[in-house]
CSV table of C-alpha atoms and ligand atoms in Angstrom, one decimal:
chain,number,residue,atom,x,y,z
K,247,UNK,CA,-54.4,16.8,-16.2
K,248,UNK,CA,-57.7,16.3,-14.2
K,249,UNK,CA,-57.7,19.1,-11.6
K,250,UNK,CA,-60.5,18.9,-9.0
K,251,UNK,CA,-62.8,21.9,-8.7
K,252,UNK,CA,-61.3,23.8,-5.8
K,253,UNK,CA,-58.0,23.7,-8.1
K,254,UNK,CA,-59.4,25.1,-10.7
K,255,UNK,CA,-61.2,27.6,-8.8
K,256,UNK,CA,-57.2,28.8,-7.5
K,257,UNK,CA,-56.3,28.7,-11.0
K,258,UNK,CA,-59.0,30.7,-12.2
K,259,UNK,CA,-58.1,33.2,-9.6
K,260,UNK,CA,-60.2,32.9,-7.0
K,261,UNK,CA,-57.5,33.0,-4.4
K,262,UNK,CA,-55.4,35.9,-5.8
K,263,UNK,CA,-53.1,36.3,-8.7
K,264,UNK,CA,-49.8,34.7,-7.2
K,265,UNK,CA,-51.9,31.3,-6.3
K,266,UNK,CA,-53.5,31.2,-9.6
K,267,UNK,CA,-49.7,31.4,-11.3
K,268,UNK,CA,-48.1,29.0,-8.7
K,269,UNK,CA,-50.7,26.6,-9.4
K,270,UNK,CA,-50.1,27.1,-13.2
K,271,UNK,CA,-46.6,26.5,-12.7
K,272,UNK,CA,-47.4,22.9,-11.1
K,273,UNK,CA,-49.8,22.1,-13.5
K,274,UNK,CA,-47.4,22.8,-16.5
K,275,UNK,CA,-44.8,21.0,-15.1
K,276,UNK,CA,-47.3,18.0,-14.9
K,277,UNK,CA,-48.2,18.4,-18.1
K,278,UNK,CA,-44.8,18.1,-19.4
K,279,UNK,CA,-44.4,15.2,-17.0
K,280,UNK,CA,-47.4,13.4,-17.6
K,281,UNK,CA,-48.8,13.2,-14.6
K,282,UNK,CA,-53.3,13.3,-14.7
K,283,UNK,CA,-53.7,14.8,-11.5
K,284,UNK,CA,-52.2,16.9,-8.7
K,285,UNK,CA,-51.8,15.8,-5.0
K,286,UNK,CA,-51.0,17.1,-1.4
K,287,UNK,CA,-47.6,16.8,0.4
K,288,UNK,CA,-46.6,16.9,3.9
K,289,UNK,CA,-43.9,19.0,3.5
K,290,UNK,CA,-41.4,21.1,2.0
K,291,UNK,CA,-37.7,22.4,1.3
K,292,UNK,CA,-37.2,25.6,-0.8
K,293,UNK,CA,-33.7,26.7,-2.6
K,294,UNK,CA,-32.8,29.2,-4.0
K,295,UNK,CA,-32.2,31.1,-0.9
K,296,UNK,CA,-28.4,32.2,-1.1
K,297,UNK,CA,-27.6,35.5,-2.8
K,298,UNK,CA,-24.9,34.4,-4.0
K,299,UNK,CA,-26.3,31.6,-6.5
K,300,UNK,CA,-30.5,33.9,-6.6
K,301,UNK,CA,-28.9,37.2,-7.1
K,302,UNK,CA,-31.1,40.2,-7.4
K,303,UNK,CA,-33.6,38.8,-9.9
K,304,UNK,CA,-34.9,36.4,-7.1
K,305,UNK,CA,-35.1,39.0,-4.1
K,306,UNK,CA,-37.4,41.4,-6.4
K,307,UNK,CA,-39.1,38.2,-7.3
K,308,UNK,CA,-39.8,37.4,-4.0
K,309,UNK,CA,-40.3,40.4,-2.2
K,310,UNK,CA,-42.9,41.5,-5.1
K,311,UNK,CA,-45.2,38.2,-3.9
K,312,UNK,CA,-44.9,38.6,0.0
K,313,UNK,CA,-46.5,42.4,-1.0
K,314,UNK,CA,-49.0,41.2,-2.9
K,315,UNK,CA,-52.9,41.2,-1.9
K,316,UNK,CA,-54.7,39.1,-1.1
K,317,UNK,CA,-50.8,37.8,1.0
K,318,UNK,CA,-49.8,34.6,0.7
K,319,UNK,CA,-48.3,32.0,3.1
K,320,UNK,CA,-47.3,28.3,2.8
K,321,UNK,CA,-49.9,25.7,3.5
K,322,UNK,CA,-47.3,22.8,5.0
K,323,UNK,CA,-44.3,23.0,6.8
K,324,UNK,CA,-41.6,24.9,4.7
K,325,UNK,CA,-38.0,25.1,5.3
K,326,UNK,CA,-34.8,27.5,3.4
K,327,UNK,CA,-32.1,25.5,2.0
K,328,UNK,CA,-28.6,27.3,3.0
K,329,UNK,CA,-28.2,31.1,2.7
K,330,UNK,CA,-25.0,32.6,1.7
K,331,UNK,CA,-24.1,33.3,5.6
K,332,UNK,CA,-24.6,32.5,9.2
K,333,UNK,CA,-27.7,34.9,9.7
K,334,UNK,CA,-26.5,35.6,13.2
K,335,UNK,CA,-22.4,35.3,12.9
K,336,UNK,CA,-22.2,37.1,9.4
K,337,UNK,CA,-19.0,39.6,10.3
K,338,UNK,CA,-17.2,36.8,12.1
K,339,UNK,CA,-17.1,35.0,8.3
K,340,UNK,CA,-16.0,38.0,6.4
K,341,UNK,CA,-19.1,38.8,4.7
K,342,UNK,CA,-19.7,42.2,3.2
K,343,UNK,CA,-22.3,44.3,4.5
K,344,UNK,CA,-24.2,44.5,1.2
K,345,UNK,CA,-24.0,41.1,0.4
K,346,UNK,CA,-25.4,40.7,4.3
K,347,UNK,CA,-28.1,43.3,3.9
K,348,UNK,CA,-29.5,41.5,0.6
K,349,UNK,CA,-29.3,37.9,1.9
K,350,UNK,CA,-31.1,38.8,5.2
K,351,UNK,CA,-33.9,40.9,2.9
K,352,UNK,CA,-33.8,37.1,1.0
K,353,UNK,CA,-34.5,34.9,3.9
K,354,UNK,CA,-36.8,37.9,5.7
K,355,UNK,CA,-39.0,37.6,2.7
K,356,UNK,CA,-39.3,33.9,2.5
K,357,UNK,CA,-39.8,33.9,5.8
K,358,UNK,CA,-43.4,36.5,5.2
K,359,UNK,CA,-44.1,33.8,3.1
K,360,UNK,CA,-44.5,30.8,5.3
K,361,UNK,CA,-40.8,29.0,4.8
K,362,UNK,CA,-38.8,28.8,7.9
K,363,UNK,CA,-35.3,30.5,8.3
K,364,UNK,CA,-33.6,27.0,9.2
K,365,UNK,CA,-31.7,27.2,6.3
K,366,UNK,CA,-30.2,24.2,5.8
K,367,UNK,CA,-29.7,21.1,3.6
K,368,UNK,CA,-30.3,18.7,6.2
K,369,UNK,CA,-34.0,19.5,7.0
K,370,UNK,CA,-34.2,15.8,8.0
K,371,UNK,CA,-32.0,16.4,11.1
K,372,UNK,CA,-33.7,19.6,11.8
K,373,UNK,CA,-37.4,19.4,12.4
K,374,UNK,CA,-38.7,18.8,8.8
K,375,UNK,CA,-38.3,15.3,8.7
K,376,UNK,CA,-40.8,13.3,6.4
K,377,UNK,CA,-42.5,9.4,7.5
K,378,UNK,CA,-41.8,6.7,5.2
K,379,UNK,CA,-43.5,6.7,2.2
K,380,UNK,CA,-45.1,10.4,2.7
K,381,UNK,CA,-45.0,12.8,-0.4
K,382,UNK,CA,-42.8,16.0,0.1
K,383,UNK,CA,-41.5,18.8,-2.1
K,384,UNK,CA,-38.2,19.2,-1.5
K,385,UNK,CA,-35.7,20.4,-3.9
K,386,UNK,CA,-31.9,20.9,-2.5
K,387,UNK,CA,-30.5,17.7,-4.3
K,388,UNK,CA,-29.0,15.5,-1.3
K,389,UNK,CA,-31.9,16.5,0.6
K,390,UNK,CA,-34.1,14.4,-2.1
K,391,UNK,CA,-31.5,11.8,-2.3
K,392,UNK,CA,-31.6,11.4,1.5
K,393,UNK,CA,-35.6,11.2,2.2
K,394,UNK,CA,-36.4,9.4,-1.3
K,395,UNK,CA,-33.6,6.7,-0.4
K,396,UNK,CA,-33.0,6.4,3.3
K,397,UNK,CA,-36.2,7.5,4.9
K,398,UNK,CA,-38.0,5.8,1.7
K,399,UNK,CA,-40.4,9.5,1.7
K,400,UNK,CA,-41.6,10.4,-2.2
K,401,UNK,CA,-40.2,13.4,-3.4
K,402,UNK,CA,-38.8,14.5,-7.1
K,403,UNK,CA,-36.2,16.9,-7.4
K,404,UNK,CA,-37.8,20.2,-7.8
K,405,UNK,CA,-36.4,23.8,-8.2
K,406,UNK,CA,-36.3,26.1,-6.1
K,407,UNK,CA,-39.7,28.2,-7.6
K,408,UNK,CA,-41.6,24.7,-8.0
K,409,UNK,CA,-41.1,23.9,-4.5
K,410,UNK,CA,-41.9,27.5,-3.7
K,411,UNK,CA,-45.1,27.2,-5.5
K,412,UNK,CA,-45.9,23.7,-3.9
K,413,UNK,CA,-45.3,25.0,-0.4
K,414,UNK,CA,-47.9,27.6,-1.5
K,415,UNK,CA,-50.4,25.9,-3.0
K,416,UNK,CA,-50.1,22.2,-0.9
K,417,UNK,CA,-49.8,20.1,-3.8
K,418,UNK,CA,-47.1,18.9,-6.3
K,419,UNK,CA,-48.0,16.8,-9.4
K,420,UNK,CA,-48.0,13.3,-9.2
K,421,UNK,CA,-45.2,11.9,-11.4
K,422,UNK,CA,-41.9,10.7,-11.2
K,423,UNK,CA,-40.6,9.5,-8.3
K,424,UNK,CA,-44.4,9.8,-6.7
K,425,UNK,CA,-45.0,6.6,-8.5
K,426,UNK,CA,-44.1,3.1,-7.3
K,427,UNK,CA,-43.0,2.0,-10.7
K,428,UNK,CA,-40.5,4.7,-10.9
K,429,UNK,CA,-38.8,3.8,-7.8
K,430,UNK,CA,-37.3,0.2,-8.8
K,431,UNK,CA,-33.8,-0.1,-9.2
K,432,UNK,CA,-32.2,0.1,-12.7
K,433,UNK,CA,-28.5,-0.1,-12.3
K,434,UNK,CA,-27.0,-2.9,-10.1
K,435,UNK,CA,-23.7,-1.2,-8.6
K,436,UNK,CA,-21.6,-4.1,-7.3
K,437,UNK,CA,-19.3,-2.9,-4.8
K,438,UNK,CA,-15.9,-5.0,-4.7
K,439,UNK,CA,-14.2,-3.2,-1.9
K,440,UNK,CA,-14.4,-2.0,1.4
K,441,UNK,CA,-15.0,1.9,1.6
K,442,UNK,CA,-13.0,2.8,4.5
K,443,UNK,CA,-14.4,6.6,5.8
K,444,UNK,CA,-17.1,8.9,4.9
K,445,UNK,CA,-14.9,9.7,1.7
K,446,UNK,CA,-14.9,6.7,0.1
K,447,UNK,CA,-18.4,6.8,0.2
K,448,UNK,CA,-18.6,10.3,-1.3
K,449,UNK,CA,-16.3,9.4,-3.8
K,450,UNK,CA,-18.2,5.8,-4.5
K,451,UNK,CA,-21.3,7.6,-5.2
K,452,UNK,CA,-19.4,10.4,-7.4
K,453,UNK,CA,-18.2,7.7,-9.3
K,454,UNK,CA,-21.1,6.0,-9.4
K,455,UNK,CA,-23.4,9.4,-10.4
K,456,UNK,CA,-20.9,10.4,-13.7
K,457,UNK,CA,-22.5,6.5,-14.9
K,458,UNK,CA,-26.1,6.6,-14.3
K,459,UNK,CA,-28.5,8.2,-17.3
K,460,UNK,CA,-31.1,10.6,-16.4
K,461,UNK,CA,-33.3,9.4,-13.6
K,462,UNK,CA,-31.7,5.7,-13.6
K,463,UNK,CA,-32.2,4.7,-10.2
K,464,UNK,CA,-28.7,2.2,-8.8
K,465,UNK,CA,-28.8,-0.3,-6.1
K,466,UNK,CA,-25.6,-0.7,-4.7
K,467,UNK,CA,-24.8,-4.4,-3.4
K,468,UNK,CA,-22.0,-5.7,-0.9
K,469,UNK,CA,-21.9,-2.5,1.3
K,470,UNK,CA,-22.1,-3.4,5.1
K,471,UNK,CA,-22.0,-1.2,7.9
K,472,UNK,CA,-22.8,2.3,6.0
K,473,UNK,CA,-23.7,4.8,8.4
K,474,UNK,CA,-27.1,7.4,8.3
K,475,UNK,CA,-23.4,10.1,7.4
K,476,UNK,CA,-21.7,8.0,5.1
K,477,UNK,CA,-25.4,7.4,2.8
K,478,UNK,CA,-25.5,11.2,3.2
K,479,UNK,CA,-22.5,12.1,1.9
K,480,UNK,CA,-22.6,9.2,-0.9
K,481,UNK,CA,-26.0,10.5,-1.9
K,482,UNK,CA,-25.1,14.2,-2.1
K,483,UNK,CA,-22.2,13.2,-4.5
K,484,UNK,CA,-24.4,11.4,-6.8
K,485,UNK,CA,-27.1,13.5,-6.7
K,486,UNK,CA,-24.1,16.5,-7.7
K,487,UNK,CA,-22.2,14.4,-10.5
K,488,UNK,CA,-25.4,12.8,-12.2
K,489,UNK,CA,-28.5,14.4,-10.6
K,490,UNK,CA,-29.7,10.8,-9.1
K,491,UNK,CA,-32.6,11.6,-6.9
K,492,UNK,CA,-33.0,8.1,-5.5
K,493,UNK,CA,-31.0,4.8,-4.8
K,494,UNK,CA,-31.2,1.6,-3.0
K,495,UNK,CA,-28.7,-0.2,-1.1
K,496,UNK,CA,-29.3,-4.0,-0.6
K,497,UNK,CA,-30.0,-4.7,3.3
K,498,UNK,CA,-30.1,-1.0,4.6
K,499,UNK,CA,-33.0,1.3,2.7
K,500,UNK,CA,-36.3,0.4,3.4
K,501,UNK,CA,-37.9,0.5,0.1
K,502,UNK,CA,-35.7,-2.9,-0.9
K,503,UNK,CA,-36.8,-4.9,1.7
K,504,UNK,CA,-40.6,-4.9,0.9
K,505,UNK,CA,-40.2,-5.5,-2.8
K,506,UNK,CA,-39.9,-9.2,-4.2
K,507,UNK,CA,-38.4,-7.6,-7.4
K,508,UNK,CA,-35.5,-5.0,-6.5
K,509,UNK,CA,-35.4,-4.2,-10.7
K,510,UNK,CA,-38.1,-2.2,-12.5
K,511,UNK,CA,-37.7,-5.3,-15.2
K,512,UNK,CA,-36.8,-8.0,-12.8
K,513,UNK,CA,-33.5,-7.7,-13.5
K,514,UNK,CA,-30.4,-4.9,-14.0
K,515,UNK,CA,-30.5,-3.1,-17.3
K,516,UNK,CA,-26.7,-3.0,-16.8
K,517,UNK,CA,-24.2,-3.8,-13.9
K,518,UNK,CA,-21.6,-1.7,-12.7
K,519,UNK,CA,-18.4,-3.4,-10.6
K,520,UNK,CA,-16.6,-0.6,-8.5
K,521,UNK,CA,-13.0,-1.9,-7.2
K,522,UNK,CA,-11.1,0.2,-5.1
K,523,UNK,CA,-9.3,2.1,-8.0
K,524,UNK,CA,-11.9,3.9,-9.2
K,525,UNK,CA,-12.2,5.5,-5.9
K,526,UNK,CA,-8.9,6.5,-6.2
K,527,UNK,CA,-9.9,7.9,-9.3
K,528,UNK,CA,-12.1,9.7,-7.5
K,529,UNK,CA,-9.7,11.4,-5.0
K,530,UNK,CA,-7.2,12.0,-8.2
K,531,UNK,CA,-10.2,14.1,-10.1
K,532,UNK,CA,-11.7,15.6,-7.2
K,533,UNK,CA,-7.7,17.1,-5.5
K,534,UNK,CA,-5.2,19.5,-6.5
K,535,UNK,CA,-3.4,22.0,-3.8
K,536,UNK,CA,-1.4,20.5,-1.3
K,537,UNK,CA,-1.7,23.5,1.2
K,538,UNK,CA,-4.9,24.9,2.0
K,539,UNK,CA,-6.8,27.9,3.3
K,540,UNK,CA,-9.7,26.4,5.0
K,541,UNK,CA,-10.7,23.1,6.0
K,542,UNK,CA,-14.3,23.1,5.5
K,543,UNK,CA,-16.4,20.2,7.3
K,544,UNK,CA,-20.3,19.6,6.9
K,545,UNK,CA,-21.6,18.9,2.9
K,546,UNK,CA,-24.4,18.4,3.6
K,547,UNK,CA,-25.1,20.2,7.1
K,548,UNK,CA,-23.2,18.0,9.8
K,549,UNK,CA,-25.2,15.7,11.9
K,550,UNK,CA,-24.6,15.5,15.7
K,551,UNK,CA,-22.8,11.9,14.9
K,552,UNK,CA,-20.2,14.4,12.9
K,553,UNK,CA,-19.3,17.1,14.9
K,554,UNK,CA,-18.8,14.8,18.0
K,555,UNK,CA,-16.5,12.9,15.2
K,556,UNK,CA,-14.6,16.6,14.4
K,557,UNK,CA,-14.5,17.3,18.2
K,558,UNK,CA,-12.9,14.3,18.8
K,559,UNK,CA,-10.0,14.9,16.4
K,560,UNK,CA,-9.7,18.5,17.4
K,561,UNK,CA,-9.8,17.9,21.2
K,562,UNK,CA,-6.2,18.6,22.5
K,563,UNK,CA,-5.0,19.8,19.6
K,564,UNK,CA,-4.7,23.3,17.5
K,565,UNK,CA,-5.5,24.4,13.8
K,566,UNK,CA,-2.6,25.2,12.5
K,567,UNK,CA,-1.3,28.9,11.6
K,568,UNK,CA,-2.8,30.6,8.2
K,569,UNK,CA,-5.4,27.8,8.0
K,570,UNK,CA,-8.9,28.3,9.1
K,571,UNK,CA,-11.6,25.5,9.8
K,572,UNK,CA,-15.1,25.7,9.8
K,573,UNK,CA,-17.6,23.5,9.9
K,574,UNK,CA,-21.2,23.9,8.6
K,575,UNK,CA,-24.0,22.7,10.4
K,576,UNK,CA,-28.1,23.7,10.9
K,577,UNK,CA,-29.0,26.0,14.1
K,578,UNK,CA,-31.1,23.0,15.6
K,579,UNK,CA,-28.0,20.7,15.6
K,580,UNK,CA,-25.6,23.4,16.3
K,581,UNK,CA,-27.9,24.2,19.4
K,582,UNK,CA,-27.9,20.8,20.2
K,583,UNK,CA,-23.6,20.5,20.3
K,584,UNK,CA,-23.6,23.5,22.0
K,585,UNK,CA,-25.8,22.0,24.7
K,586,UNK,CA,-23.2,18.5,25.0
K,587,UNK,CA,-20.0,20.7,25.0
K,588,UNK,CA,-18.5,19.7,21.2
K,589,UNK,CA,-18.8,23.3,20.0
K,590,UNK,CA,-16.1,24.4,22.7
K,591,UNK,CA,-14.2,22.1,22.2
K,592,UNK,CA,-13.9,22.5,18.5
K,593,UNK,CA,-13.7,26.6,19.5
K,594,UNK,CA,-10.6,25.5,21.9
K,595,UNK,CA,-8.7,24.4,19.0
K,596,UNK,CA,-9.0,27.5,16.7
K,597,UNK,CA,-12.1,25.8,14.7
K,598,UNK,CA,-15.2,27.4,14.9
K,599,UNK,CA,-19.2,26.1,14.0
K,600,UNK,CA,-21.7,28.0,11.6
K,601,UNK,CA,-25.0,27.5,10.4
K,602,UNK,CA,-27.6,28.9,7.8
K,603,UNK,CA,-24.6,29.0,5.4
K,604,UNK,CA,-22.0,25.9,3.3
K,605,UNK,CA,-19.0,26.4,2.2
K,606,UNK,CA,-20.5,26.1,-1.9
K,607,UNK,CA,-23.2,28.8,-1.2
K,608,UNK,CA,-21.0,31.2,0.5
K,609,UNK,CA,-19.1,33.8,-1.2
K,610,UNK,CA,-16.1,32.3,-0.5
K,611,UNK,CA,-14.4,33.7,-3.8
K,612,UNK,CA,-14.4,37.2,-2.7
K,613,UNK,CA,-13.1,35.9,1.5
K,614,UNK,CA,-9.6,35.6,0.2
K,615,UNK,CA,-9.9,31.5,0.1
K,616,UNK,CA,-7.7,30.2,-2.1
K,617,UNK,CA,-8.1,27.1,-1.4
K,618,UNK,CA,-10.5,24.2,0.7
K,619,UNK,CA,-10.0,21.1,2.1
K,620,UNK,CA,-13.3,18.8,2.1
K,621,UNK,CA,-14.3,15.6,3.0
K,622,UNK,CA,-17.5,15.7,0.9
K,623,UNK,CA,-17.6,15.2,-3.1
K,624,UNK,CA,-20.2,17.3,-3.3
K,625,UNK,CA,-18.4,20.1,-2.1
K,626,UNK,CA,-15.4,19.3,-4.2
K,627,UNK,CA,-17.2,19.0,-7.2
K,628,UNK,CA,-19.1,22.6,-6.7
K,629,UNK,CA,-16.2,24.7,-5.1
K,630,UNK,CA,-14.4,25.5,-8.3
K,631,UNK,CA,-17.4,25.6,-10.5
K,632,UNK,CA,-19.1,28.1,-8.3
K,633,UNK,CA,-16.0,30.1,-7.9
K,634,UNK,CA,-15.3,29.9,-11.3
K,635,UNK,CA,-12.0,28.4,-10.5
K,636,UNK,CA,-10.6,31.0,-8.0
K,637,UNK,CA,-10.9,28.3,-5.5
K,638,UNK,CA,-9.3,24.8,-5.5
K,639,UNK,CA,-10.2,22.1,-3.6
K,640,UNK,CA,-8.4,18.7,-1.8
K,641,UNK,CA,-10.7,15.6,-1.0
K,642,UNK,CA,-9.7,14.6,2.2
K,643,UNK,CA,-11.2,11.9,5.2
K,644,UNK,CA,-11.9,13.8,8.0
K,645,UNK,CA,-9.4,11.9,9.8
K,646,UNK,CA,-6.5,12.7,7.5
K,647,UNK,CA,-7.5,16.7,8.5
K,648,UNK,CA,-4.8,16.3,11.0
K,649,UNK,CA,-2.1,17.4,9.1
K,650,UNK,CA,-3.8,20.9,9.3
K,651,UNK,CA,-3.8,20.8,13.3
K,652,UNK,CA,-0.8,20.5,15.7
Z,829,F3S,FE1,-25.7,21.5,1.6
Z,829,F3S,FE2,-24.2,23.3,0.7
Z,829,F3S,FE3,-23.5,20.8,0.4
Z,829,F3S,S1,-26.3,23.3,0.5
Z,829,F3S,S2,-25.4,19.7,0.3
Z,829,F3S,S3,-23.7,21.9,2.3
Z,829,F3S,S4,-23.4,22.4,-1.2
């Protein structure tokens, strides 16, 4: 890979010994993906910030660099993915004091490093937006999925110590989904059916995810009327069942609209038809209890459009006895529903708003949760497999989440 000569100066060690091995990192990674040269982003989203899923390994990781000389700091706007609890509201979730005292020491040390304590998965919503067409490191999954395919920003999918090291260092290399001819569709996704709720859409792009190969990019034709939500929560589910970091849908992301050819070969390598019983496939998969413990809103982190949605089913009404429901959100939109009255309302009913946190990357196991109600496929898919199936979960429209109020 060329590197220019400031680059190699940091990789020499000119700049300290945790530049020189973050820029190493970036380099090998372009190496391995071909890419001949390195270039600067605007942005960008670090994982790898719950306890529950970094453990111990990553605090000493990170606490070692924000002690080391000369001290390091991001060079672009950097922002924590979810932690495993609200930073603020930690004893009001049930969260053990030493799981609390290592996950603030987590985000306290990110934090000396130049990546902001938002903590959340909706960055997008929450002051770290990226322009059209602007390169970003980001790597919580439906945070890629969302700015590569709605905003039509360039990201690939990076971990969380790559985008660490491109926070640090400004630069990611330039592969991948960086590159025009990377972004065409491969797989045309012919929708025969009208998704009814956010859901459906999770579940249409779960199904659609399990059937894409590695870095196959779909472009899903004869949906009208999606909502900025609904591509967020179909996004998320793809990007959980088959790690798709971009797609297109005809008429509504931007990146189809300038192109005369939608297909990387002018036409579909394969095309997919999705009729409504394979989203009922979907909900079959994806549910098992019929009671549950919690109903938990806001994979990824709830817009403003969503909790005015859950405020307006829980207005009036109560959540019912031995069932608790939280909904997940980041502190910038929570501020912001706090400020047009939702949160009380939602508070009224029994319900109750956190941020920083998700219902995947909190302990939730060791909370006496049983089992969740969600209307995200994302969240269904994870729950058992981080809980290593102490927790079940029920795929459910946010609507239907009446039957656990009265
Ligand atoms: Fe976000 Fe947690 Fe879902 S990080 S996308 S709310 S699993």
């Amino acid at each position: 890979m060329f590197l220019s000569k400031d680059e190699e100066r940091i990789l020499n060690g000119a700049e300290g010994a945790v530049l020189a091995r973050a820029i190493k990192l970036l380099v090998t990674l372009g190496d391995l993906g071909g890419a001949e040269k390195l270039v600067s982003i605007g942005r960008a989203q670090v994982a790898g910030v719950s306890y529950k899923t970094s453990g111990d390994a990553t605090l000493e990781l990170l606490e070692s660099l924000v002690e080391s000389v000369p001290c390091v700091k991001a060079k672009v706007l950097a922002t924590q993915n979810p932690a495993g609890m609200d930073l603020k509201r930690w004893k009001e979730m049930g969260i053990t004091p030493s799981f609390a005292e290592k996950q603030l020491r987590i985000c306290r040390a990110y934090e000396a490093l130049g990546v902001e304590s938002y903590c959340t998965c909706t960055p997008y919503l929450s002051g770290n937006c990226p322009l059209p067409g602007e390169v970003v490191g980001f790597s919580e999954s439906s945070a890629v999925a969302y700015v590569n395919s709605v905003i039509g920003a360039k990201t690939n999918r990076h971990g969380g110590l790559d985008a660490l090291s491109a926070a640090l260092v400004g630069k990611v290399p330039a592969m991948g989904f960086l590159l025009d001819e990377n972004r065409k569709g491969d797989l045309k996704v012919k929708v025969n059916f009208k998704p009814r709720n956010e859901s459906d859409y999770a579940a249409l792009g779960y199904y659609v995810g399990k059937r894409v190969k590695t870095e196959e990019v779909p472009v899903y034709e004869g949906i009208k009327g999606i909502s900025p939500s609904q591509l967020k929560l179909m996004g998320a589910a793809s990007a959980a069942s088959g790690s798709v970091a971009l797609f297109h849908v005809l008429g509504v992301t931007p990146e189809v609209r300038r192109w005369k050819t939608i297909y990387k070969e002018d036409k579909p390598a394969e095309t997919l038809e999705v009729e409504e019983r394979e989203i009922k496939s979907v909900y079959d998969e994806l549910s098992s209890p019929e009671d549950v413990d919690l109903v938990a809103i806001g994979c990824p982190h709830c817009s403003i459009e969503e909790i005015r949605e859950v405020a307006s089913l829980l207005q009036g009404r109560k959540v019912r006895g031995g069932t608790q429901f939280w909904i997940f959100t980041s502190p910038q939109v929570y501020d912001s529903a706090e400020r047009k009255g939702y949160n009380k309302v939602i508070r009224m009913a029994g319900a109750d708003v956190f941020t920083h946190t998700c219902m995947v990357v909190m302990p939730i196991e060791e909370m006496e949760i049983k089992s969740v109600a969600v209307n995200s496929a994302k969240a269904a898919f994870y729950i058992p497999r981080t809980t290593q199936n102490k927790c079940r979960v029920r795929l459910t429209p946010l609507k239907e989440m009446k039957a656990f109020l009265k």
